[in-house]
Amino acid sequence: SQWKGSEQELNNSGPSVAGAALVDSEGKKRYYVLRDTEGRCLCTMRISTISAKQTIPFFAQFPAPPEDVTKVQFQLPTMPPAQIEISK
């Protein structure tokens, strides 16, 4: 539940990765998970727990950063950020 974000609009997403963000440090912009017309995140839902050393694939759709952005950080609450290189 710590990953879903604190926005009231995202309550329909339930346990999910709706709190994830992509951060463009150079452009000083944050990109949040997109939502459908009913306020649910365009991401994997119904993730409740992950045990130590367990791997769970998930999906999250973000708005596209500008063409000149080649690196962003993927941030998920309670976890260390991950550097992502964007290929065109």
PDB file of C-alpha atoms in Angstrom:
ATOM      1  CA  SER A   1       0.000   0.000   0.000  1.00  0.00           C
ATOM      2  CA  GLN A   2       2.980   2.343   0.420  1.00  0.00           C
ATOM      3  CA  TRP A   3       3.542   2.244  -3.350  1.00  0.00           C
ATOM      4  CA  LYS A   4       0.133   3.449  -4.481  1.00  0.00           C
ATOM      5  CA  GLY A   5       0.623   7.144  -3.783  1.00  0.00           C
ATOM      6  CA  SER A   6      -1.351   9.476  -1.551  1.00  0.00           C
ATOM      7  CA  GLU A   7      -3.615  11.043  -4.164  1.00  0.00           C
ATOM      8  CA  GLN A   8      -7.289  10.454  -3.380  1.00  0.00           C
ATOM      9  CA  GLU A   9      -7.944  10.005  -7.100  1.00  0.00           C
ATOM     10  CA  LEU A  10      -5.795   6.859  -7.083  1.00  0.00           C
ATOM     11  CA  ASN A  11      -7.830   5.045  -4.427  1.00  0.00           C
ATOM     12  CA  ASN A  12      -9.560   3.093  -7.229  1.00  0.00           C
ATOM     13  CA  SER A  13      -6.202   1.526  -8.088  1.00  0.00           C
ATOM     14  CA  GLY A  14      -5.919  -0.238  -4.718  1.00  0.00           C
ATOM     15  CA  PRO A  15      -2.624  -1.969  -3.969  1.00  0.00           C
ATOM     16  CA  SER A  16      -0.540  -1.075  -7.018  1.00  0.00           C
ATOM     17  CA  VAL A  17       2.565   0.752  -8.186  1.00  0.00           C
ATOM     18  CA  ALA A  18       0.562   3.944  -8.843  1.00  0.00           C
ATOM     19  CA  GLY A  19       3.000   5.906  -6.662  1.00  0.00           C
ATOM     20  CA  ALA A  20       5.884   5.313  -9.085  1.00  0.00           C
ATOM     21  CA  ALA A  21       7.490   8.230 -10.914  1.00  0.00           C
ATOM     22  CA  LEU A  22      10.110   8.917 -13.550  1.00  0.00           C
ATOM     23  CA  VAL A  23      12.362  11.849 -12.669  1.00  0.00           C
ATOM     24  CA  ASP A  24      14.255  13.932 -15.219  1.00  0.00           C
ATOM     25  CA  SER A  25      16.874  15.595 -13.007  1.00  0.00           C
ATOM     26  CA  GLU A  26      18.270  17.820 -15.762  1.00  0.00           C
ATOM     27  CA  GLY A  27      14.859  19.076 -16.900  1.00  0.00           C
ATOM     28  CA  LYS A  28      13.598  19.164 -13.306  1.00  0.00           C
ATOM     29  CA  LYS A  29      10.395  17.272 -14.174  1.00  0.00           C
ATOM     30  CA  ARG A  30       8.550  14.332 -12.658  1.00  0.00           C
ATOM     31  CA  TYR A  31       6.383  12.009 -14.725  1.00  0.00           C
ATOM     32  CA  TYR A  32       3.690  10.092 -12.863  1.00  0.00           C
ATOM     33  CA  VAL A  33       1.869   6.891 -13.844  1.00  0.00           C
ATOM     34  CA  LEU A  34      -0.948   7.608 -16.295  1.00  0.00           C
ATOM     35  CA  ARG A  35      -4.594   6.950 -15.352  1.00  0.00           C
ATOM     36  CA  ASP A  36      -7.661   5.790 -17.229  1.00  0.00           C
ATOM     37  CA  THR A  37     -10.908   7.785 -17.422  1.00  0.00           C
ATOM     38  CA  GLU A  38     -12.113   6.222 -14.160  1.00  0.00           C
ATOM     39  CA  GLY A  39      -9.002   7.240 -12.214  1.00  0.00           C
ATOM     40  CA  ARG A  40      -7.316   3.832 -12.115  1.00  0.00           C
ATOM     41  CA  CYS A  41      -3.611   3.746 -12.791  1.00  0.00           C
ATOM     42  CA  LEU A  42      -2.336   2.279 -16.036  1.00  0.00           C
ATOM     43  CA  CYS A  43      -0.180  -0.079 -14.024  1.00  0.00           C
ATOM     44  CA  THR A  44      -0.118  -3.470 -12.375  1.00  0.00           C
ATOM     45  CA  MET A  45      -2.679  -3.650  -9.593  1.00  0.00           C
ATOM     46  CA  ARG A  46      -3.325  -6.093  -6.740  1.00  0.00           C
ATOM     47  CA  ILE A  47       0.286  -6.288  -5.545  1.00  0.00           C
ATOM     48  CA  SER A  48       0.091  -6.710  -1.806  1.00  0.00           C
ATOM     49  CA  THR A  49       3.450  -8.031  -0.612  1.00  0.00           C
ATOM     50  CA  ILE A  50       6.821  -9.010  -2.003  1.00  0.00           C
ATOM     51  CA  SER A  51       9.038 -11.232   0.087  1.00  0.00           C
ATOM     52  CA  ALA A  52      12.788 -10.770   0.387  1.00  0.00           C
ATOM     53  CA  LYS A  53      14.590 -11.923  -2.784  1.00  0.00           C
ATOM     54  CA  GLN A  54      11.256 -12.496  -4.553  1.00  0.00           C
ATOM     55  CA  THR A  55      10.856 -11.107  -8.074  1.00  0.00           C
ATOM     56  CA  ILE A  56       7.516  -9.830  -9.368  1.00  0.00           C
ATOM     57  CA  PRO A  57       7.179  -8.312 -12.844  1.00  0.00           C
ATOM     58  CA  PHE A  58       4.964  -5.243 -13.125  1.00  0.00           C
ATOM     59  CA  PHE A  59       3.805  -2.706 -15.677  1.00  0.00           C
ATOM     60  CA  ALA A  60       3.473   1.077 -15.396  1.00  0.00           C
ATOM     61  CA  GLN A  61       2.735   3.479 -18.253  1.00  0.00           C
ATOM     62  CA  PHE A  62       4.156   7.010 -18.083  1.00  0.00           C
ATOM     63  CA  PRO A  63       3.857  10.043 -20.358  1.00  0.00           C
ATOM     64  CA  ALA A  64       6.731  10.256 -22.812  1.00  0.00           C
ATOM     65  CA  PRO A  65       9.461  12.715 -21.842  1.00  0.00           C
ATOM     66  CA  PRO A  66      10.748  15.112 -24.507  1.00  0.00           C
ATOM     67  CA  GLU A  67      12.883  13.639 -27.310  1.00  0.00           C
ATOM     68  CA  ASP A  68      16.126  15.040 -25.906  1.00  0.00           C
ATOM     69  CA  VAL A  69      15.765  13.265 -22.541  1.00  0.00           C
ATOM     70  CA  THR A  70      17.948  10.151 -22.520  1.00  0.00           C
ATOM     71  CA  LYS A  71      18.172   9.320 -18.791  1.00  0.00           C
ATOM     72  CA  VAL A  72      15.610   9.290 -15.996  1.00  0.00           C
ATOM     73  CA  GLN A  73      15.387   7.855 -12.521  1.00  0.00           C
ATOM     74  CA  PHE A  74      12.630   5.351 -11.743  1.00  0.00           C
ATOM     75  CA  GLN A  75      11.348   5.987  -8.231  1.00  0.00           C
ATOM     76  CA  LEU A  76       9.047   3.771  -6.213  1.00  0.00           C
ATOM     77  CA  PRO A  77       8.300   4.719  -2.601  1.00  0.00           C
ATOM     78  CA  THR A  78      10.280   2.688  -0.019  1.00  0.00           C
ATOM     79  CA  MET A  79      12.815   1.506  -2.624  1.00  0.00           C
ATOM     80  CA  PRO A  80      16.093   3.025  -3.860  1.00  0.00           C
ATOM     81  CA  PRO A  81      15.855   4.837  -7.226  1.00  0.00           C
ATOM     82  CA  ALA A  82      17.019   3.122 -10.407  1.00  0.00           C
ATOM     83  CA  GLN A  83      18.723   4.910 -13.293  1.00  0.00           C
ATOM     84  CA  ILE A  84      17.082   4.172 -16.664  1.00  0.00           C
ATOM     85  CA  GLU A  85      18.547   4.962 -20.056  1.00  0.00           C
ATOM     86  CA  ILE A  86      15.939   5.758 -22.715  1.00  0.00           C
ATOM     87  CA  SER A  87      16.660   4.421 -26.181  1.00  0.00           C
ATOM     88  CA  LYS A  88      15.035   5.879 -29.260  1.00  0.00           C
TER      89      LYS A  88
END
